PDB file of C-alpha atoms in Angstrom:
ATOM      1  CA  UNK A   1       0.000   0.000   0.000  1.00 71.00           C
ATOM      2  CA  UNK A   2       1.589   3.384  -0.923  1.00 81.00           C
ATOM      3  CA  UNK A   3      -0.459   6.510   0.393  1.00 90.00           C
ATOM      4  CA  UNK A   4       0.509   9.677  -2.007  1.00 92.00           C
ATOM      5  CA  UNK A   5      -0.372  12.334  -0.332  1.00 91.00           C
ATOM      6  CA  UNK A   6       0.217  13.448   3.850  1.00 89.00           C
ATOM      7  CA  UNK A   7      -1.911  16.743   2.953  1.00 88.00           C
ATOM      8  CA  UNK A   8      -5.503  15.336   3.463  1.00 88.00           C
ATOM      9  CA  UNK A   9      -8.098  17.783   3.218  1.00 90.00           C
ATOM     10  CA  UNK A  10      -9.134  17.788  -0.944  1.00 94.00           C
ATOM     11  CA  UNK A  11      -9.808  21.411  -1.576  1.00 92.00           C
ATOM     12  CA  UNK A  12     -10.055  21.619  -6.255  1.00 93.00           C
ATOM     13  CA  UNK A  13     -10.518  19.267  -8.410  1.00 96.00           C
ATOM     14  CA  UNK A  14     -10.284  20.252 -12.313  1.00 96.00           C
ATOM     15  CA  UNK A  15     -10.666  17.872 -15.533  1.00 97.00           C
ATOM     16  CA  UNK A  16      -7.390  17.332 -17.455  1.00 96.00           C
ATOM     17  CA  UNK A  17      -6.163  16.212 -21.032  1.00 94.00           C
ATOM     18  CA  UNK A  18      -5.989  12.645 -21.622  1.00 93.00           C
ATOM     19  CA  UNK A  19      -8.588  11.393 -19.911  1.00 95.00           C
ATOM     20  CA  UNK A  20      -7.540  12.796 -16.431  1.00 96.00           C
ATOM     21  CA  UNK A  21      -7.869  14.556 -12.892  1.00 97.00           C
ATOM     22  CA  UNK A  22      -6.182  17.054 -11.383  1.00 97.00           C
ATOM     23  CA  UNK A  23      -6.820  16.697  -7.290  1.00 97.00           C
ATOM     24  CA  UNK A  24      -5.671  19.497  -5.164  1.00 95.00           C
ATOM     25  CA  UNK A  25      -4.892  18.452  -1.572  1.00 94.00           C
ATOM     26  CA  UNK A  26      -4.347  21.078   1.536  1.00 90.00           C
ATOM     27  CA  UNK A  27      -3.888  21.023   5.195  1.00 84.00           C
ATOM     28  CA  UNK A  28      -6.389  23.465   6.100  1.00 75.00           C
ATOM     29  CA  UNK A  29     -10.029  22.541   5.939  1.00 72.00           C
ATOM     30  CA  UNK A  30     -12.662  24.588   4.600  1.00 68.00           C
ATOM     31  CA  UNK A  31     -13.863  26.775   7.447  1.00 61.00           C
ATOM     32  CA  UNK A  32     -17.329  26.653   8.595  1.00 59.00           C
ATOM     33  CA  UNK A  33     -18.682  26.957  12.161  1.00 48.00           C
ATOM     34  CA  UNK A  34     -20.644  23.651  12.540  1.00 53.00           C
ATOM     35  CA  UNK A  35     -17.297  21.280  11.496  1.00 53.00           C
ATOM     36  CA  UNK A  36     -15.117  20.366  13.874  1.00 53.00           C
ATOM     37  CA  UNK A  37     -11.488  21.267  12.192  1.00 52.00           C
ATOM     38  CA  UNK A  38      -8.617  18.336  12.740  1.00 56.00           C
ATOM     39  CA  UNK A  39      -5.045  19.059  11.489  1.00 50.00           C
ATOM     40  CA  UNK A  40      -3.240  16.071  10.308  1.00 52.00           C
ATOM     41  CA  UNK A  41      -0.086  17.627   9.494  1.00 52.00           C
ATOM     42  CA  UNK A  42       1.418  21.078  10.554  1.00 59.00           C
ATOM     43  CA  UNK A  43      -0.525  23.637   9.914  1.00 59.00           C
ATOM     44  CA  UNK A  44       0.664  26.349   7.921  1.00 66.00           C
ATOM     45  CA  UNK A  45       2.051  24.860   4.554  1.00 75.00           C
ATOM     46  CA  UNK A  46       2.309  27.324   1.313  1.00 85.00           C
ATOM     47  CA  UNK A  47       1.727  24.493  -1.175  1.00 90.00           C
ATOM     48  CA  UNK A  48      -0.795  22.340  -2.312  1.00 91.00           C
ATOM     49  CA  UNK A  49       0.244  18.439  -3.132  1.00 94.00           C
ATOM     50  CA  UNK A  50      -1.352  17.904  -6.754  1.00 96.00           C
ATOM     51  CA  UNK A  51      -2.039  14.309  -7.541  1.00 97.00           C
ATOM     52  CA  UNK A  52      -2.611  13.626 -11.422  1.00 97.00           C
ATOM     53  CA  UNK A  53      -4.223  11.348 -11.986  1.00 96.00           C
ATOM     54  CA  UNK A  54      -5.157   9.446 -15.304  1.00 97.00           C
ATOM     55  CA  UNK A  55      -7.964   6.933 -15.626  1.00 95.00           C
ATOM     56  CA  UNK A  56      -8.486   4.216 -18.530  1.00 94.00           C
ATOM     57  CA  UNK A  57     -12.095   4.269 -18.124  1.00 89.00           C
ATOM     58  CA  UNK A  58     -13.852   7.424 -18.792  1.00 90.00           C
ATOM     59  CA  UNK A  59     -13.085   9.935 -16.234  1.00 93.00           C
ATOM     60  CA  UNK A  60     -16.297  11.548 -16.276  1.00 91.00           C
ATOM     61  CA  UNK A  61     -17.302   8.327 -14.307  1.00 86.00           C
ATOM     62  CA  UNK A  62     -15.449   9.473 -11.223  1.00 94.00           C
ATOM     63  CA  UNK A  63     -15.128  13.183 -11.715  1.00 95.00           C
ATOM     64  CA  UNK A  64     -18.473  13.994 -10.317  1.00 94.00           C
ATOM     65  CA  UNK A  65     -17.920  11.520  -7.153  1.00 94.00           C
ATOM     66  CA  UNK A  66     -14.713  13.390  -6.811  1.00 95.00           C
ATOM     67  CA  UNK A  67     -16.220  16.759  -7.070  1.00 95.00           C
ATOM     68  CA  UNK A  68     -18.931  15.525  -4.301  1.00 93.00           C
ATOM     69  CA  UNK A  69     -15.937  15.066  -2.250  1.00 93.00           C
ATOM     70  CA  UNK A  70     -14.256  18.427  -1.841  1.00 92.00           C
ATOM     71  CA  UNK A  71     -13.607  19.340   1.805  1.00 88.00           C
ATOM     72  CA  UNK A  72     -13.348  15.339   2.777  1.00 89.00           C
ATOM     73  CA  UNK A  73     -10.357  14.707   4.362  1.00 89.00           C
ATOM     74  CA  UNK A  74      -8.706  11.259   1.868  1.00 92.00           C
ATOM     75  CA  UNK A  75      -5.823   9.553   1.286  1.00 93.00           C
ATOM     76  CA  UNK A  76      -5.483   8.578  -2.295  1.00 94.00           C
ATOM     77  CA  UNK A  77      -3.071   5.274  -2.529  1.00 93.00           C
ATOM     78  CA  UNK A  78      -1.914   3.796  -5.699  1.00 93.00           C
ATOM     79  CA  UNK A  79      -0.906  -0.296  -5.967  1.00 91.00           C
ATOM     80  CA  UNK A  80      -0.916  -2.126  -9.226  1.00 91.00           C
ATOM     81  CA  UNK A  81      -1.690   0.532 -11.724  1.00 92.00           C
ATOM     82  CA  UNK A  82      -5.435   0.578  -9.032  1.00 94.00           C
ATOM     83  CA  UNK A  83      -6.459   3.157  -7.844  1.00 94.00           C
ATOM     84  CA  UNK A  84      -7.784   3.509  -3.744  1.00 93.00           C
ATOM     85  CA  UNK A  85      -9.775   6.353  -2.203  1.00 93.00           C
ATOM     86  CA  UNK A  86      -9.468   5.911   1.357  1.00 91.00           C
ATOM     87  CA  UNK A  87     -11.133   8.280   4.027  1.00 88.00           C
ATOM     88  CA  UNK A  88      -8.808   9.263   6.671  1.00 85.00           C
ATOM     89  CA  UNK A  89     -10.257  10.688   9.261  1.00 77.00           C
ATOM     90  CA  UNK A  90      -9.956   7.016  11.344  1.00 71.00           C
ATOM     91  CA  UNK A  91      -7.091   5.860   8.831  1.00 75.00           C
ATOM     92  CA  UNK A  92      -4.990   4.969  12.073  1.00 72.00           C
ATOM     93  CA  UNK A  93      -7.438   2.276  13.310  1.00 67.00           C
ATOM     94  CA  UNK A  94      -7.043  -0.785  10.762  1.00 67.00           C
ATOM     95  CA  UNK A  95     -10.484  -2.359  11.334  1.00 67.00           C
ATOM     96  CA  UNK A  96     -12.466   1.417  11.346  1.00 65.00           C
ATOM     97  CA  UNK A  97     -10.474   2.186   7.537  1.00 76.00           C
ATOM     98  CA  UNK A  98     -13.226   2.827   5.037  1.00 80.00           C
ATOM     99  CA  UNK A  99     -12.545   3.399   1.377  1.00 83.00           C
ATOM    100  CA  UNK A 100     -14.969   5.734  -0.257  1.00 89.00           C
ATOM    101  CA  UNK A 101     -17.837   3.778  -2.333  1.00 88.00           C
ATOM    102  CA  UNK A 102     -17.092   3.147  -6.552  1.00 87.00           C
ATOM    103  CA  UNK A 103     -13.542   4.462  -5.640  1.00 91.00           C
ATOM    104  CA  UNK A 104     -12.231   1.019  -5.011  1.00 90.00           C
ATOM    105  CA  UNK A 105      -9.548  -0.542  -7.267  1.00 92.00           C
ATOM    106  CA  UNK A 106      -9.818   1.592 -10.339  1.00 94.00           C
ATOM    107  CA  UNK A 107      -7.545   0.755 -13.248  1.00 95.00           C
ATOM    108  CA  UNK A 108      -5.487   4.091 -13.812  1.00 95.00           C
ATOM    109  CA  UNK A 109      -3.074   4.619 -16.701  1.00 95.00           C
ATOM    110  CA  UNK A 110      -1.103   7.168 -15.011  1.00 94.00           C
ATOM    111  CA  UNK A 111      -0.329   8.899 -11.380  1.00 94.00           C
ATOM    112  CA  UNK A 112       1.801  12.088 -11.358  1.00 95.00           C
ATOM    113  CA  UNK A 113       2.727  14.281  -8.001  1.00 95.00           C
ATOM    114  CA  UNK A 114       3.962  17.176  -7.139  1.00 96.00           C
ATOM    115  CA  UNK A 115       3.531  20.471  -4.898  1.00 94.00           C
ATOM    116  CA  UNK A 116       1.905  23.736  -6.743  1.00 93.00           C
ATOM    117  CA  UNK A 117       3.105  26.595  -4.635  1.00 93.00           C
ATOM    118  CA  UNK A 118       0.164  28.591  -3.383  1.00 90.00           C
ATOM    119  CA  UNK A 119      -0.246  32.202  -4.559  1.00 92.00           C
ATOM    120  CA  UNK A 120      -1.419  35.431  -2.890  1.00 93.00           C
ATOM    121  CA  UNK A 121      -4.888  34.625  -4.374  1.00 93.00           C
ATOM    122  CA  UNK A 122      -5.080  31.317  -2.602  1.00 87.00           C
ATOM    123  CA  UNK A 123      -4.302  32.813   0.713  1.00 86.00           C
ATOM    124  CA  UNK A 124      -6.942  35.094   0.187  1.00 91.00           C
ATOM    125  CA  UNK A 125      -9.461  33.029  -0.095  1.00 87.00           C
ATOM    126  CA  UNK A 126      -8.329  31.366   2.459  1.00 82.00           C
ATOM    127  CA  UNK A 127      -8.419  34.641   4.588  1.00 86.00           C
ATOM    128  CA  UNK A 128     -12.154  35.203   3.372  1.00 89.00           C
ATOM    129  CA  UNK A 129     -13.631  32.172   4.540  1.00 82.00           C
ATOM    130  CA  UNK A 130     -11.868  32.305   7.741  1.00 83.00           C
ATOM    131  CA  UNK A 131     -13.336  35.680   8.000  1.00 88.00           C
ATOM    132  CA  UNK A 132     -16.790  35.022   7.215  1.00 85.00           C
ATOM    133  CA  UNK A 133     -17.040  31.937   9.511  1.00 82.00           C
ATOM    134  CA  UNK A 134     -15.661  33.840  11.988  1.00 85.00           C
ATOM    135  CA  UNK A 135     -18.195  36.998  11.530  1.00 87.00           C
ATOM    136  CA  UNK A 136     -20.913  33.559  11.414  1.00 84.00           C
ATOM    137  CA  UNK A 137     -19.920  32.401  14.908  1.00 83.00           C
ATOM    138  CA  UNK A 138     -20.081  36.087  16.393  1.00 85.00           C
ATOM    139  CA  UNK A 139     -23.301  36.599  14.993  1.00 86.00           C
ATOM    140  CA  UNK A 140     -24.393  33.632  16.361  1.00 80.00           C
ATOM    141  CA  UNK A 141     -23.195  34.073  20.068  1.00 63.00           C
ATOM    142  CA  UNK A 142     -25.204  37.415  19.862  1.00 52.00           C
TER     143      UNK A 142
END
């Protein structure tokens, strides 16, 4: 079993040439008041880890369950040339892993990674939501 990525929380996911994914992985959930936030990793990382993946099925298949997964917090593994969605919230505990349904042992052609440095734009964003959730939560105390 070989896990790709230690950044867990998927944040973008964009369609590709060639029958592929592009899955953009952070540390920092997305913030909103009624989630409980867990950090599996330090916190304050200025790159995403970009997992490119290539499917030899039609990716349209999985890029809507993919999609419906943004904000999850997954590992992605790769064994065989099959791909492995695993959530990993209770990763740690053998008998409680869980891999995410019709995201079991998919034939890829093709895995690529590597870390896309994040740009003022991103941190922004970042910066926003933070901000709003945390305007939310005063409101709400009010």
């Amino acid at each position: 079993m070989e896990i790709i990525n230690q950044l867990v929380y998927l944040k973008y996911i964009e369609l590709v040439n060639e029958n592929g994914l592009l899955l953009k992985f952070d540390n920092l959930p997305f913030w909103k008041n009624n989630r409980f936030n867990i950090y599996f990793t330090e916190r304050h990382h200025d790159y995403y880890e970009c997992i490119y993946i290539h499917f030899k099925e039609n990716v349209l298949n999985y890029h809507m369950i993919f999609k419906s997964l943004i904000g999850e917090q997954l590992y992605i593994e790769i064994s065989n040339q099959l791909l492995n969605v695993w959530y990993a919230e209770y990763f740690d505990h053998i008998e409680d892993r869980n891999t995410v349904d019709h995201l079991e042992e998919i034939e890829v052609s093709n895995v690529k990674f590597e870390k896309m440095e994040k740009t003022a734009q991103d941190w922004k964003n970042e910066y926003i939501n933070l901000e709003s959730t945390y305007l939310d939560l005063l409101a709400g105390n009010k």
